[in-house]
Coordinates of C-alpha atoms in Angstrom, one line a residue:
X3 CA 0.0 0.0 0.0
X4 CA 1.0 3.5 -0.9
X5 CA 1.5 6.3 1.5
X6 CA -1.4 7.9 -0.3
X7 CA -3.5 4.8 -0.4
X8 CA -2.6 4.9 3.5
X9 CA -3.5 8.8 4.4
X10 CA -7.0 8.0 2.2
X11 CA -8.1 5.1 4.2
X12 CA -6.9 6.5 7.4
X13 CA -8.9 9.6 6.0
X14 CA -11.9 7.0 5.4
X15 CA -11.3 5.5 8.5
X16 CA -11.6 8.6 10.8
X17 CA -14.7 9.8 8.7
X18 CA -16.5 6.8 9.2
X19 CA -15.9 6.5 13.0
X20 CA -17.0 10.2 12.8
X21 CA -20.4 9.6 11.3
X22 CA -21.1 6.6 13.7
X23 CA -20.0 8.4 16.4
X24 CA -22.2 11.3 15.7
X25 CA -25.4 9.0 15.4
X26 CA -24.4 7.2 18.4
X27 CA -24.7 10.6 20.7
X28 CA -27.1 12.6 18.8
X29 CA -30.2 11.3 21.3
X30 CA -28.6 13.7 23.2
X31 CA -28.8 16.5 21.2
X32 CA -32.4 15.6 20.2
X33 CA -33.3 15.9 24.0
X34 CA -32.2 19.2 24.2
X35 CA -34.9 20.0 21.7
X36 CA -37.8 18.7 24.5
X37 CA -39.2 22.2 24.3
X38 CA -40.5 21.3 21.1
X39 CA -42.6 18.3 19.9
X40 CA -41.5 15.6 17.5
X41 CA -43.1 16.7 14.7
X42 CA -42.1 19.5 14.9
X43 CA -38.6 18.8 15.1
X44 CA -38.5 17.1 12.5
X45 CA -40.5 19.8 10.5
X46 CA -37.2 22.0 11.1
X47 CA -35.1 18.5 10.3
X48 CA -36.1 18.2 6.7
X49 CA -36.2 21.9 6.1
X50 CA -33.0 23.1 6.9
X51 CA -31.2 20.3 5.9
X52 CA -31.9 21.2 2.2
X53 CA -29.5 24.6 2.7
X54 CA -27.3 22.1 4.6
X55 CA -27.2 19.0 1.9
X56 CA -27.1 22.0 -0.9
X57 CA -23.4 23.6 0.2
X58 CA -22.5 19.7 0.7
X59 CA -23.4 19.3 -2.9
X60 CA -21.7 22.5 -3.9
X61 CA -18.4 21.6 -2.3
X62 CA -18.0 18.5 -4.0
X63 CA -18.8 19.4 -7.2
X64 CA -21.9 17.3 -7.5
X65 CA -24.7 20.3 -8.3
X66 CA -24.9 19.2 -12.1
X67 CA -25.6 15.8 -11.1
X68 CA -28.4 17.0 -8.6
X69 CA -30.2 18.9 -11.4
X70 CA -29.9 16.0 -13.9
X71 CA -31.1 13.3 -11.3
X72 CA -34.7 13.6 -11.4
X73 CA -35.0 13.4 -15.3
X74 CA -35.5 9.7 -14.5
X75 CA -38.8 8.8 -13.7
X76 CA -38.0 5.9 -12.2
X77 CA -35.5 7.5 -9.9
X78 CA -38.1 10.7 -9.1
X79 CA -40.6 8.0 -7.8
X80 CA -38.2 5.9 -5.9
X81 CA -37.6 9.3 -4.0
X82 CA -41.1 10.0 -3.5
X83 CA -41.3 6.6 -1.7
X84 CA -37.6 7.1 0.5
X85 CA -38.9 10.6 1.7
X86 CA -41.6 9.2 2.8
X87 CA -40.4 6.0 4.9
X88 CA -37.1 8.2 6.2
X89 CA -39.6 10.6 7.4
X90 CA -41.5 8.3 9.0
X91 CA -38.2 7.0 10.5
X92 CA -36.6 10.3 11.8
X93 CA -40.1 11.1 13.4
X94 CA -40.0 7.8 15.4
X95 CA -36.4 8.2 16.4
X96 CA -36.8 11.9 17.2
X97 CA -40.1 10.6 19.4
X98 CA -38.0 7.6 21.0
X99 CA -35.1 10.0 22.1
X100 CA -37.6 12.7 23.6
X101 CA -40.2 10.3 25.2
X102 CA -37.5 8.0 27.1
X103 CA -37.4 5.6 24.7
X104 CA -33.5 5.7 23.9
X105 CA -32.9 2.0 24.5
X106 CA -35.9 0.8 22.1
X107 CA -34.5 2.5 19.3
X108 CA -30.9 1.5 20.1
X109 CA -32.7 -2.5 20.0
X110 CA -34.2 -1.2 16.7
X111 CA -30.6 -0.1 15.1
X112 CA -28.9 -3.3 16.3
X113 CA -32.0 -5.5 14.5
X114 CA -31.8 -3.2 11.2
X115 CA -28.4 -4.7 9.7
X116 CA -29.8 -8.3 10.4
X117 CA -32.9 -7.1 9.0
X118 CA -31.8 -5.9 5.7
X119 CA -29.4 -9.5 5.5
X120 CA -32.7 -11.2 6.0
X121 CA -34.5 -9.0 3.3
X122 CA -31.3 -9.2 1.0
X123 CA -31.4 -13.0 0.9
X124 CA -35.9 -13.1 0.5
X125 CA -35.8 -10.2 -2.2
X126 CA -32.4 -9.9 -3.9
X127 CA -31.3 -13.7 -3.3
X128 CA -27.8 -12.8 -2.1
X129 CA -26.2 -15.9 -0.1
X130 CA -26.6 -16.4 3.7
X131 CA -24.8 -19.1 4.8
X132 CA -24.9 -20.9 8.9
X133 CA -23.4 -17.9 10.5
X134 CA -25.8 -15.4 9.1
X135 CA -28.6 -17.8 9.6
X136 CA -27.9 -17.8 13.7
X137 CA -27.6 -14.1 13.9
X138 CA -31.1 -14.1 12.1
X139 CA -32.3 -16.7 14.5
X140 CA -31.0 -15.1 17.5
X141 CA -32.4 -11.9 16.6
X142 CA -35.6 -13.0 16.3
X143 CA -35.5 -14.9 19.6
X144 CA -34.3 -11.7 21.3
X145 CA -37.8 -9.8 20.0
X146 CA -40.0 -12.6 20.9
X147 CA -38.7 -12.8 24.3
X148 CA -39.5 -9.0 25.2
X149 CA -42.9 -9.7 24.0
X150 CA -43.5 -13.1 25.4
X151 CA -41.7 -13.0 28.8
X152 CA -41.8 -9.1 28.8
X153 CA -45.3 -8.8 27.9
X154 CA -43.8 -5.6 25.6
X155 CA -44.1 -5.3 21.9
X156 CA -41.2 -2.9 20.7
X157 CA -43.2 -1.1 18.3
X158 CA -40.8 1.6 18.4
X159 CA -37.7 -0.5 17.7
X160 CA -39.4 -2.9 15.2
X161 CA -40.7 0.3 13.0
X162 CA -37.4 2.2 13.4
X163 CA -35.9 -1.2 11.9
X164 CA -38.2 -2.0 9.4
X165 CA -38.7 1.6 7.7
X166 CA -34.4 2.0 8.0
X167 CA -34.4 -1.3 6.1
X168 CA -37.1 -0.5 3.6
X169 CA -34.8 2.6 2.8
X170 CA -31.9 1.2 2.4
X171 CA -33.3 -1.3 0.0
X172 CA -34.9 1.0 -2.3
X173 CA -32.2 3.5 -2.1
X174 CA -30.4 0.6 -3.9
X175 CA -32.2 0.0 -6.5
X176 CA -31.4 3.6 -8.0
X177 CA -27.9 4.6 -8.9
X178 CA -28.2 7.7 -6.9
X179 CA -25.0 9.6 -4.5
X180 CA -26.1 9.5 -1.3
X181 CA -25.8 13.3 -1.1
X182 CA -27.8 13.9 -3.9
X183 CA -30.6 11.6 -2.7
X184 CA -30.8 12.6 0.5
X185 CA -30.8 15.9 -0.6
X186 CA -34.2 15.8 -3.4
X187 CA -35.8 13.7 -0.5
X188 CA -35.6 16.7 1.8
X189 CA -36.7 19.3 -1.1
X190 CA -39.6 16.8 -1.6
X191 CA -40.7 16.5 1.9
X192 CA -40.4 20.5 2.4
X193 CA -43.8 21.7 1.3
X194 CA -45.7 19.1 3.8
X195 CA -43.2 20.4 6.3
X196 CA -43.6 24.2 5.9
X197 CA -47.5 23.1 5.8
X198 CA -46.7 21.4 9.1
X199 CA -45.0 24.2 10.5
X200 CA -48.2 26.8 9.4
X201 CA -50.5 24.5 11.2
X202 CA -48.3 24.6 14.4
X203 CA -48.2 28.4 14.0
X204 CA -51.9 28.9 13.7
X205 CA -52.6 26.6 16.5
X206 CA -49.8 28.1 19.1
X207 CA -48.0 25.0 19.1
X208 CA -44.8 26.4 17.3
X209 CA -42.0 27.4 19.4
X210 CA -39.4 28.6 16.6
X211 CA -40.4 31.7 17.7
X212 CA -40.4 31.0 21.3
X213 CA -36.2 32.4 21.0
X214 CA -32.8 33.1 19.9
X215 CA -31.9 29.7 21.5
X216 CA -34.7 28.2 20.3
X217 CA -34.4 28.9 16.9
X218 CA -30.8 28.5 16.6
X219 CA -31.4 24.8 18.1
X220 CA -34.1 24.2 15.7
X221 CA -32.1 25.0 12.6
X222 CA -28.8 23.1 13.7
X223 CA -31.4 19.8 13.4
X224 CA -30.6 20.1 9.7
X225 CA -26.8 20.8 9.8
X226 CA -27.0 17.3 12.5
X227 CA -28.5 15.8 10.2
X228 CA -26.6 16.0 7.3
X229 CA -22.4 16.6 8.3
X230 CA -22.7 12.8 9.6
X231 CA -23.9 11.6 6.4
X232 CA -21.2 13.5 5.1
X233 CA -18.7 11.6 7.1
X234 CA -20.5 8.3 6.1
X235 CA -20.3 8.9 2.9
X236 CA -16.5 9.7 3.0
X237 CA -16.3 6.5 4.9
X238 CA -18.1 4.6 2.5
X239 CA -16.0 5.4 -0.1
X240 CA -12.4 4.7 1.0
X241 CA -13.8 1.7 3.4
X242 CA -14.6 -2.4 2.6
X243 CA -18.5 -2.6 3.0
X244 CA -18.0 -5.3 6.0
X245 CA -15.7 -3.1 7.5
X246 CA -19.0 -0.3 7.8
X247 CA -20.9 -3.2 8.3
X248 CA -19.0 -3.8 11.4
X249 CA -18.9 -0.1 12.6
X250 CA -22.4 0.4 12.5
X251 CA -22.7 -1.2 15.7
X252 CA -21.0 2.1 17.6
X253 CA -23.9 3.6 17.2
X254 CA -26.8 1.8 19.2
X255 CA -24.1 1.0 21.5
X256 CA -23.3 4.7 21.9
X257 CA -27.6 4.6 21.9
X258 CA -27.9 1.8 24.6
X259 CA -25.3 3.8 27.0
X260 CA -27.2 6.4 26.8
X261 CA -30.2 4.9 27.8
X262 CA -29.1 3.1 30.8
X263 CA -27.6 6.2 31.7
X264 CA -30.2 7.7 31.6
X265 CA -32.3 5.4 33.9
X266 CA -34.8 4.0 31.6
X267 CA -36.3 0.7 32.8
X268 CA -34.3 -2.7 31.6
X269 CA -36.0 -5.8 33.5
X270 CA -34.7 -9.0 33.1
X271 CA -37.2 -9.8 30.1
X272 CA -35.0 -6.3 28.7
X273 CA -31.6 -7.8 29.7
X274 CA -31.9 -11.2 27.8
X275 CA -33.7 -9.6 25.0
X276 CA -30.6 -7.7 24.5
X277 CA -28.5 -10.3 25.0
X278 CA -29.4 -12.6 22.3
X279 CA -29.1 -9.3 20.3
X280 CA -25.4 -8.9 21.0
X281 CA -25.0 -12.5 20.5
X282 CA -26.4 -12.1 16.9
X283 CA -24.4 -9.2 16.3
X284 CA -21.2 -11.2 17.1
X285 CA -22.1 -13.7 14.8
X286 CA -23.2 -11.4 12.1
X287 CA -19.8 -9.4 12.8
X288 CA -17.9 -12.6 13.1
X289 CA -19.6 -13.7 9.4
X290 CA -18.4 -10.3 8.2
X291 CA -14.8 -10.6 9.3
X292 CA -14.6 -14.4 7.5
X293 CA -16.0 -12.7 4.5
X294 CA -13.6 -10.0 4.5
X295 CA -10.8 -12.2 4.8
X296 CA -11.7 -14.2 1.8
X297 CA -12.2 -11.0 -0.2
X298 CA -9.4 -9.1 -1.8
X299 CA -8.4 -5.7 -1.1
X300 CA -10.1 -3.0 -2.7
X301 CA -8.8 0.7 -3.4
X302 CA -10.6 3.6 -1.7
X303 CA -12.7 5.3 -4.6

């Protein structure tokens, strides 16, 4: 390896960290917006991201191919669809992390990545194999534990799993930058969300207004939300996929700590539940590492 081909996937390699990092602790952040609801934080989410996502775009030169990627049909309907089941997702994690619900959607971030192997072998036939199979299994066993011995259906963590997955599949199945999707997906959502924010306003349930403070928290939402995709994306590119496979995990670790912390209630229905989760993510993490080291090196892009 060069020392350029070294700096770049060091470069990679702290971007990526970065990103997970970020996700990991922003519950945090999103508490400090408790003064507002939800949906209204995510109203101010989607909206100022665009501003965010569009100097993004500007600074790496990727404008041009932001204005030419809705001339496919195909592609402007896949976005309709992905706007719509990431806003459904950033409005359940945004309600989890202000309604003390940290550690359900840490459960639901540690079941998406065994999710999406499940749906990638079902829809897109990709192979499984025994080690992939028992992180399925013990997965599944962890959910029906909390509702069988817990007498709890994690709704929260099951939808913020489910609608991440659903994202990630059709996002896909279009040969789309991440920047540049993300980016049309928050222009698309922006109407319903300024409509959102009207309603609020004429029913004294907006609190933009409430501050300086306020306001100023409100509108960082969209710079959170897109400088860690930034760093993911960085990561992405210079980094094998199993090795961001792997690294995903920081964050509902970062997610769980936080929880606990924060004195939510873990019984011992909560404690197994969690523990056959770990146990799958070992095995899935254990089936990544195998795979890598059967794989050749690739360079960073």
């Amino acid at each position: 390896m060069t020392a350029i081909e070294s700096h770049n996937q060091r470069t990679a390699l702290a971007a990526g960290l970065s990103a997970y990092l970020i996700w990991g602790v922003i519950p945090l952040f999103f508490q400090v917006l408790d003064f507002a609801s939800a949906a209204e934080v995510v109203m101010h989410r989607v909206i100022w991201a665009v501003p965010a996502l569009g100097i993004i775009l500007a600074a790496a030169g990727k404008l041009r191919e932001a204005t030419t990627a809705l001339r496919n049909t195909r592609v402007l309907l896949t976005l309709i669809a992905t706007s719509l089941i990431i806003s459904v997702n950033w409005f359940g994690f945004t309600w989890a992390v202000t309604n003390g619900q940290v550690l359900q959607a840490s459960l639901g971030y540690y079941i998406n990545p065994l999710m999406s192997v499940a749906v990638g072998v079902v829809v897109l036939r990709e192979p499984l194999g025994p080690w992939r199979i028992a992180a399925i299994v013990l997965a599944t066993l962890g959910v029906l534990n909390l509702i069988i011995a817990g007498g709890e259906v994690p709704w929260v963590a099951l939808m913020l799993a489910t609608s991440f997955t659903a994202y990630g599949y059709l996002r896909k199945t279009v040969a789309v930058d991440g920047r540049v999707g993300l980016f049309w997906e928050a222009v698309i959502m922006t109407p319903f969300m300024l409509a959102g924010l009207y309603w609020l306003a004429t029913t004294g349930e907006m609190h933009f207004f409430d501050g300086a403070c306020e306001a100023a928290l409100l509108i960082s939402a969209g710079i959170v939300t897109a400088v860690p995709l930034m760093f993911y994306i960085i990561g992405a590119r210079g980094l094998r996929l199993s090795t961001m496979g792997i690294m995903q995990f920081i964050a509902p670790t970062l997610q769980f700590v936080i929880g606990m912390l924060g004195g939510e209630p873990f019984t011992t229905a909560h404690m197994v539940t969690f523990g056959l989760i770990w146990a799958g993510v070992a095995t899935f993490t254990y089936s990544q590492l195998r795979r890598q080291g059967r794989e050749p090196a690739t360079d960073a892009k």
